[in-house]
Coordinates of C-alpha atoms in Angstrom, one line a residue:
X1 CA 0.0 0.0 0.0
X2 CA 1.1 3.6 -1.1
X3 CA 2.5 6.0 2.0
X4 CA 1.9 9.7 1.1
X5 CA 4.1 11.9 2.3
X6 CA 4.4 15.5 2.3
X7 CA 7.0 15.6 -0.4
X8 CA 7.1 12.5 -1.5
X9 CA 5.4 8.3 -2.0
X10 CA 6.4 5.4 -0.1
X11 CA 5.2 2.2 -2.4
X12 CA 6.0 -1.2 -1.8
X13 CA 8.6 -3.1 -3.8
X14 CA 6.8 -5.8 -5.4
X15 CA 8.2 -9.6 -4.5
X16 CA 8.6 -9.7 -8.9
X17 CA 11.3 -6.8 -8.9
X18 CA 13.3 -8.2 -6.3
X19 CA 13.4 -11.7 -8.3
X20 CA 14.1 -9.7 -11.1
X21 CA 16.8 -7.9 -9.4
X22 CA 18.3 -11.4 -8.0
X23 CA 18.3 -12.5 -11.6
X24 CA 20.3 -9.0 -12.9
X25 CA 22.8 -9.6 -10.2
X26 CA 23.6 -13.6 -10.5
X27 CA 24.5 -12.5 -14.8
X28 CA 27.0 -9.7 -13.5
X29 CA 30.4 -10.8 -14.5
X30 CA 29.7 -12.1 -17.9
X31 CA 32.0 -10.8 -21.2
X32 CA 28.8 -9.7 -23.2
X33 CA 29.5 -7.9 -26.6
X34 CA 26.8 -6.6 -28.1
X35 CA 26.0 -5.4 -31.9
X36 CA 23.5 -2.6 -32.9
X37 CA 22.3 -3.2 -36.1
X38 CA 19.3 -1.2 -38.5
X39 CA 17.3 -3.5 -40.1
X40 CA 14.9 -2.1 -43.2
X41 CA 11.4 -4.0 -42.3
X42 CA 9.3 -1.3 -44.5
X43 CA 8.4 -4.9 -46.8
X44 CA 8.1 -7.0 -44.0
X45 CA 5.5 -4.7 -41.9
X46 CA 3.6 -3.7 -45.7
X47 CA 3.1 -7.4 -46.3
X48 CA 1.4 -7.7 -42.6
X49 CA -0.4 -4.8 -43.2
X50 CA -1.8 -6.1 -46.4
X51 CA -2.4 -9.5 -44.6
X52 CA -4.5 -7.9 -42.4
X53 CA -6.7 -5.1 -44.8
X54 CA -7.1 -9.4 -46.7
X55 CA -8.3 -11.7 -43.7
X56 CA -9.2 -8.7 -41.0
X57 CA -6.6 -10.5 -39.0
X58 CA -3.2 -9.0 -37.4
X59 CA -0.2 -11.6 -37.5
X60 CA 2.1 -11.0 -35.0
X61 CA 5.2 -9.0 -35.9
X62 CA 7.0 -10.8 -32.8
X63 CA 6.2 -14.3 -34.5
X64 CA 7.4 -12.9 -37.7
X65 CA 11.0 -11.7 -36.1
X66 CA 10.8 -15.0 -33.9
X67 CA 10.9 -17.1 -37.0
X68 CA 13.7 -15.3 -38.4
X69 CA 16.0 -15.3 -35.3
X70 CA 14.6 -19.5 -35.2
X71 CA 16.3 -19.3 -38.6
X72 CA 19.2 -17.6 -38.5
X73 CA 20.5 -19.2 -35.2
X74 CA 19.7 -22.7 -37.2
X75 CA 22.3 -21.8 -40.1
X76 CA 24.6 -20.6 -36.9
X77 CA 24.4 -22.7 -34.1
X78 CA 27.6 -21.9 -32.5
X79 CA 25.9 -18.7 -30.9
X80 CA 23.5 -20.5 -28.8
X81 CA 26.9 -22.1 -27.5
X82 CA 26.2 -23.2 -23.5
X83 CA 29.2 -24.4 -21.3
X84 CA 29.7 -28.0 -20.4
X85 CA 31.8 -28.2 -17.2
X86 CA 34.9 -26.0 -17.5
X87 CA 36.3 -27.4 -20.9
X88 CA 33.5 -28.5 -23.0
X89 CA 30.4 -26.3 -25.0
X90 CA 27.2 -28.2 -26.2
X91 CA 25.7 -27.0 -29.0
X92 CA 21.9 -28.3 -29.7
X93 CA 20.7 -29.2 -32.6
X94 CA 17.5 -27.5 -31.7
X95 CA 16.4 -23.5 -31.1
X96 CA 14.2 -22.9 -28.5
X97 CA 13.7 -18.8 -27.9
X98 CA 13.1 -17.9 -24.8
X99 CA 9.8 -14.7 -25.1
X100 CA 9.1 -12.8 -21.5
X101 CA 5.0 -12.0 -21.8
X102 CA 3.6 -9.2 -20.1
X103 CA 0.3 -10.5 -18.7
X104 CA -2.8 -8.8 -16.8
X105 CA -3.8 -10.1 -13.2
X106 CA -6.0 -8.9 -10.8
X107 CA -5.2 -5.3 -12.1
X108 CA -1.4 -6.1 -12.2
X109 CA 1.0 -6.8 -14.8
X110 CA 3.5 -9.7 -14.3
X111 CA 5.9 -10.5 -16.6
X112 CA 6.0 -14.5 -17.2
X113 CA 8.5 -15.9 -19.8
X114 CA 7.8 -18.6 -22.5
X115 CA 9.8 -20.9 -24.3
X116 CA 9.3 -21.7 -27.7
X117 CA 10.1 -25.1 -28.0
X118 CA 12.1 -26.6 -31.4
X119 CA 11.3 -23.2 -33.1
X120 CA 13.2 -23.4 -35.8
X121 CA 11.0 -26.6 -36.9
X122 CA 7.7 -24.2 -36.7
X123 CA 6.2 -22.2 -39.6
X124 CA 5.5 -18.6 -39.0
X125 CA 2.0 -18.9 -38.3
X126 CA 2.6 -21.7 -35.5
X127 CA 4.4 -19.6 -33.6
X128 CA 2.1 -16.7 -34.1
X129 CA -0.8 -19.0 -32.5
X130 CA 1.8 -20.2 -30.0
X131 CA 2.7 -16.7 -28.7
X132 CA -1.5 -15.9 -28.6
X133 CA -2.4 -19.4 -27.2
X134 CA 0.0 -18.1 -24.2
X135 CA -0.9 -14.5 -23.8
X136 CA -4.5 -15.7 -22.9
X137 CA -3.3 -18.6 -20.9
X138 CA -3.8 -19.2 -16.7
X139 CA -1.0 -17.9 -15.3
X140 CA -1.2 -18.7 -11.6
X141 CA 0.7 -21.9 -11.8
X142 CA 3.9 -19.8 -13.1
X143 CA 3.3 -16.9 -11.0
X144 CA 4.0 -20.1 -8.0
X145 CA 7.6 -20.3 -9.3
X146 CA 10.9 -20.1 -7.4
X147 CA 10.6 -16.0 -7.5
X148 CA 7.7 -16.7 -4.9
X149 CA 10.3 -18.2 -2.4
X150 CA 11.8 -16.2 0.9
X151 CA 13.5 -13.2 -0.8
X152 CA 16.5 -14.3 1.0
X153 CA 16.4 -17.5 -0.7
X154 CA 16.7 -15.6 -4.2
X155 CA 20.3 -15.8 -4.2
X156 CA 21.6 -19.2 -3.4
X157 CA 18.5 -20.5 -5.5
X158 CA 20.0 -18.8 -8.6
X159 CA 23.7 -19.9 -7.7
X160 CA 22.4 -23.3 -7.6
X161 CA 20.6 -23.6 -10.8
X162 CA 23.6 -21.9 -12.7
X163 CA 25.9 -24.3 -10.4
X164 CA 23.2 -27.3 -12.3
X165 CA 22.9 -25.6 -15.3
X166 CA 26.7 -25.9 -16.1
X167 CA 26.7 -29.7 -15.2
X168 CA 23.6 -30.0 -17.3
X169 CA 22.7 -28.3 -19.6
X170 CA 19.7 -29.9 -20.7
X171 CA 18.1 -28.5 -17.5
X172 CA 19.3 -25.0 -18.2
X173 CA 17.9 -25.3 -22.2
X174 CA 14.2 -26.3 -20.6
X175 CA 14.3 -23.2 -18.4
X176 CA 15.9 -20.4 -20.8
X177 CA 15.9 -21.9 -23.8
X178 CA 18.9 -21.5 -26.2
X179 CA 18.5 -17.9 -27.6
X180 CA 15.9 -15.1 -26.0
X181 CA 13.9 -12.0 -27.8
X182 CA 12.4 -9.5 -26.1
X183 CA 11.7 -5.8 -26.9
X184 CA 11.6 -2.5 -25.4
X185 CA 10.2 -0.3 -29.0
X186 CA 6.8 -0.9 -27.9
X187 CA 6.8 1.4 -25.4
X188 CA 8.1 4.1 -26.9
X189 CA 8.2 5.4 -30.3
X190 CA 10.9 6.0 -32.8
X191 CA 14.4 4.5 -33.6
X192 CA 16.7 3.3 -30.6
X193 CA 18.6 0.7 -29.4
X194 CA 18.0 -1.1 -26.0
X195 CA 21.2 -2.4 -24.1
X196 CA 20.4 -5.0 -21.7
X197 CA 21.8 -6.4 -18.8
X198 CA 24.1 -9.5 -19.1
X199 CA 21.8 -12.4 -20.4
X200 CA 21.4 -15.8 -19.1
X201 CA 21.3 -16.9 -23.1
X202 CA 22.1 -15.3 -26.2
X203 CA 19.8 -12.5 -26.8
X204 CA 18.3 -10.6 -29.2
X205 CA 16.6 -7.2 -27.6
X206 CA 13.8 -5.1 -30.3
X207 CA 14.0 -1.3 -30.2
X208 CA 12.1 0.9 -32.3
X209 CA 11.3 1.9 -35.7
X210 CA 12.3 4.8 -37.4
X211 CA 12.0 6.5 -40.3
X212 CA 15.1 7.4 -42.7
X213 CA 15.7 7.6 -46.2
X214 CA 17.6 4.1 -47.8
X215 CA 18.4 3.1 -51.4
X216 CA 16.0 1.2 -52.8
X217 CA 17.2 0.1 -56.9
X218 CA 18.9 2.5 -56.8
X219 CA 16.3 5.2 -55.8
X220 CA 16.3 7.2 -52.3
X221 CA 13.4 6.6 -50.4
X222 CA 12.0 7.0 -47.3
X223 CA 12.0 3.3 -45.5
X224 CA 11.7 2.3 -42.1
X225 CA 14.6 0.6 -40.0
X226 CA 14.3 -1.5 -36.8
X227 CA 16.7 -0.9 -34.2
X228 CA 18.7 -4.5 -32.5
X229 CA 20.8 -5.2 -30.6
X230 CA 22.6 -8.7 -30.7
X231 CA 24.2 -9.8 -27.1
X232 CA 26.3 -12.7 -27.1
X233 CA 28.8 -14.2 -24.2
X234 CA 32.0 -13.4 -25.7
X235 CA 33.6 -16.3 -23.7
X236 CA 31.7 -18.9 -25.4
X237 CA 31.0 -17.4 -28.5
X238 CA 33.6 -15.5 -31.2
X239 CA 32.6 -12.6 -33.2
X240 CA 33.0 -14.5 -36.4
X241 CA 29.7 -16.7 -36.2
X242 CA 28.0 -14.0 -34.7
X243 CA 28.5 -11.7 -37.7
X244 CA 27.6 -14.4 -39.8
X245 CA 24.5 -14.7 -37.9
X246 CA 23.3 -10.9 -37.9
X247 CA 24.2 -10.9 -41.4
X248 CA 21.6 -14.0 -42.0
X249 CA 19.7 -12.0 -39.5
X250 CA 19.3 -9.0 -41.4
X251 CA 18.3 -10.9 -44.9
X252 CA 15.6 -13.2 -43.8
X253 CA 13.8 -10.1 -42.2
X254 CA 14.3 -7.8 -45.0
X255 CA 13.4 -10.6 -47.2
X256 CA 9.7 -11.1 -45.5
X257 CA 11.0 -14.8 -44.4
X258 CA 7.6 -16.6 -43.9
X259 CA 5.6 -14.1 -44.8
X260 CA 4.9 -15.3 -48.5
X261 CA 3.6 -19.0 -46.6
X262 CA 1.3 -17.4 -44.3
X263 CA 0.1 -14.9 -47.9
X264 CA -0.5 -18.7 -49.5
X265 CA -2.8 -20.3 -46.6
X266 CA -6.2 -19.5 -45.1
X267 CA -7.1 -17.0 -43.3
X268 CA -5.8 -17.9 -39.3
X269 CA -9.1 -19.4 -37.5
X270 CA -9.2 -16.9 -34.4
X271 CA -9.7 -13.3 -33.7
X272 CA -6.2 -12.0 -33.5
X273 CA -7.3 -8.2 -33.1
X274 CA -8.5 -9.4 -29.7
X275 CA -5.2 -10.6 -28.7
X276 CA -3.0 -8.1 -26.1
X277 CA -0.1 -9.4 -26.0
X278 CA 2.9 -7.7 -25.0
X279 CA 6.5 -8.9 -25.4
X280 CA 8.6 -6.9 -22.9
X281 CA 11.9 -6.5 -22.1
X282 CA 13.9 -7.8 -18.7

């Protein structure tokens, strides 16, 4: 319950934040590099625009980026790298992207992550009714999670599971996943870049669109650019295959990857301008 004061608020500092905050500190300490990249999606967000003025319907733009991170990481899998022990890195064969959610409770917002299992095996519009099928989902089970434990608990609870995670990393891949997207652009508007803290998992963080002129055959016109920002564990992974993957990165979204699938098939079965989700950042 809110305190006011004469010159100020007292408020109380929700049992989520101080997970979050456990979380922040147990990644300190990491060798993150991270690449800001502009990525022209003026096709890619006219072709779901004109998917939608067609079935009525809105396909998600975070399914459509999802897909081609899914991709890309595929044809590089040496950036979802995860240490074996103190000599050894296990590369697997499949991509599963980590997505934080923000969901309404009880007039609250929690933020509730979601792994996308074998991704890179999904069409587009799988993992658009994926990412919907969870935004409306029950939530109370996960909001029961280890976060709920004694805040003192926090910290050797997270040294633990990284302590685990390292030994196996089969448990770690079923809790983070092998690569993470999330966005801060929806929240604001315009270009920018979002730097995040270190990541559990190689990450991919969306910023905003803006609006610049590009060459396009040879013509200036005005286009509109996406901001990323690529953060990889420079101790596991070299900056070799992660330019090879932001350069893979950057063609399959200015390319529309998916897009002309989902143009081919009927039109998606529910009501997606109903939907609210919201993909948020850490």
């Amino acid at each position: 319950m809110k305190r006011q004061h004469a010159t100020y608020q007292v408020a109380p500092y929700p049992k989520v934040r101080r997970w979050m905050a456990a979380m922040f500190r147990s990644t300190q300490g990491k060798s993150i590099m991270h690449g800001l990249i502009e990525v022209d999606v003026t096709s890619a967000r006219a072709a779901l625009a004109a998917h939608k003025a067609k079935t009525g319907q809105a396909l998600s733009f975070t399914a459509f980026l999802t897909a081609c991170l899914a991709k890309a990481v595929d044809e590089n899998r040496e950036v979802q790298a995860y240490r074996l022990g103190s000599n050894r890195l296990v590369v697997f064969d499949d991509v599963d992207v980590w997505v934080p959610i923000e969901h309404d409770v009880a007039g609250g917002k929690y933020v509730v992550p979601h792994v996308i299992r074998m991704a890179n095996h999904k069409t587009l519009r799988e993992i658009h009714r994926e990412l919907r099928a969870v935004q409306g989902a029950n939530i109370e089970k996960a909001l029961r999670g280890p976060r709920f434990l004694p805040t003192a608990l926090f910290g050797p609870y997270l040294w633990l599971f990284s302590w685990i995670g390292n030994r196996y990393p089969e448990v770690r891949k079923k809790a983070l996943g092998t690569v993470g997207l999330t966005a801060v652009g929806m929240f604001g508007s315009g270009a920018g870049w979002g730097i995040p803290i270190p990541p559990p998992t190689f990450l991919v963080t969306v910023g905003g669109i803006g609006e610049k002129p590009g060459s396009v055959d040879g013509q200036i016109a005005l286009r509109e650019y996406l901001s990323l920002t690529v953060s990889v564990d420079h101790d596991l992974v070299d900056g070799a295959p992660t330019a090879r993957f932001t350069k893979r990165l950057r063609e399959l979204i200015e390319g529309g990857y998916g897009l002309d699938d989902v143009a081919a098939e009927p039109a998606l079965a529910e009501a997606d301008g109903t939907s609210k989700q919201k993909v948020v950042s850490q």
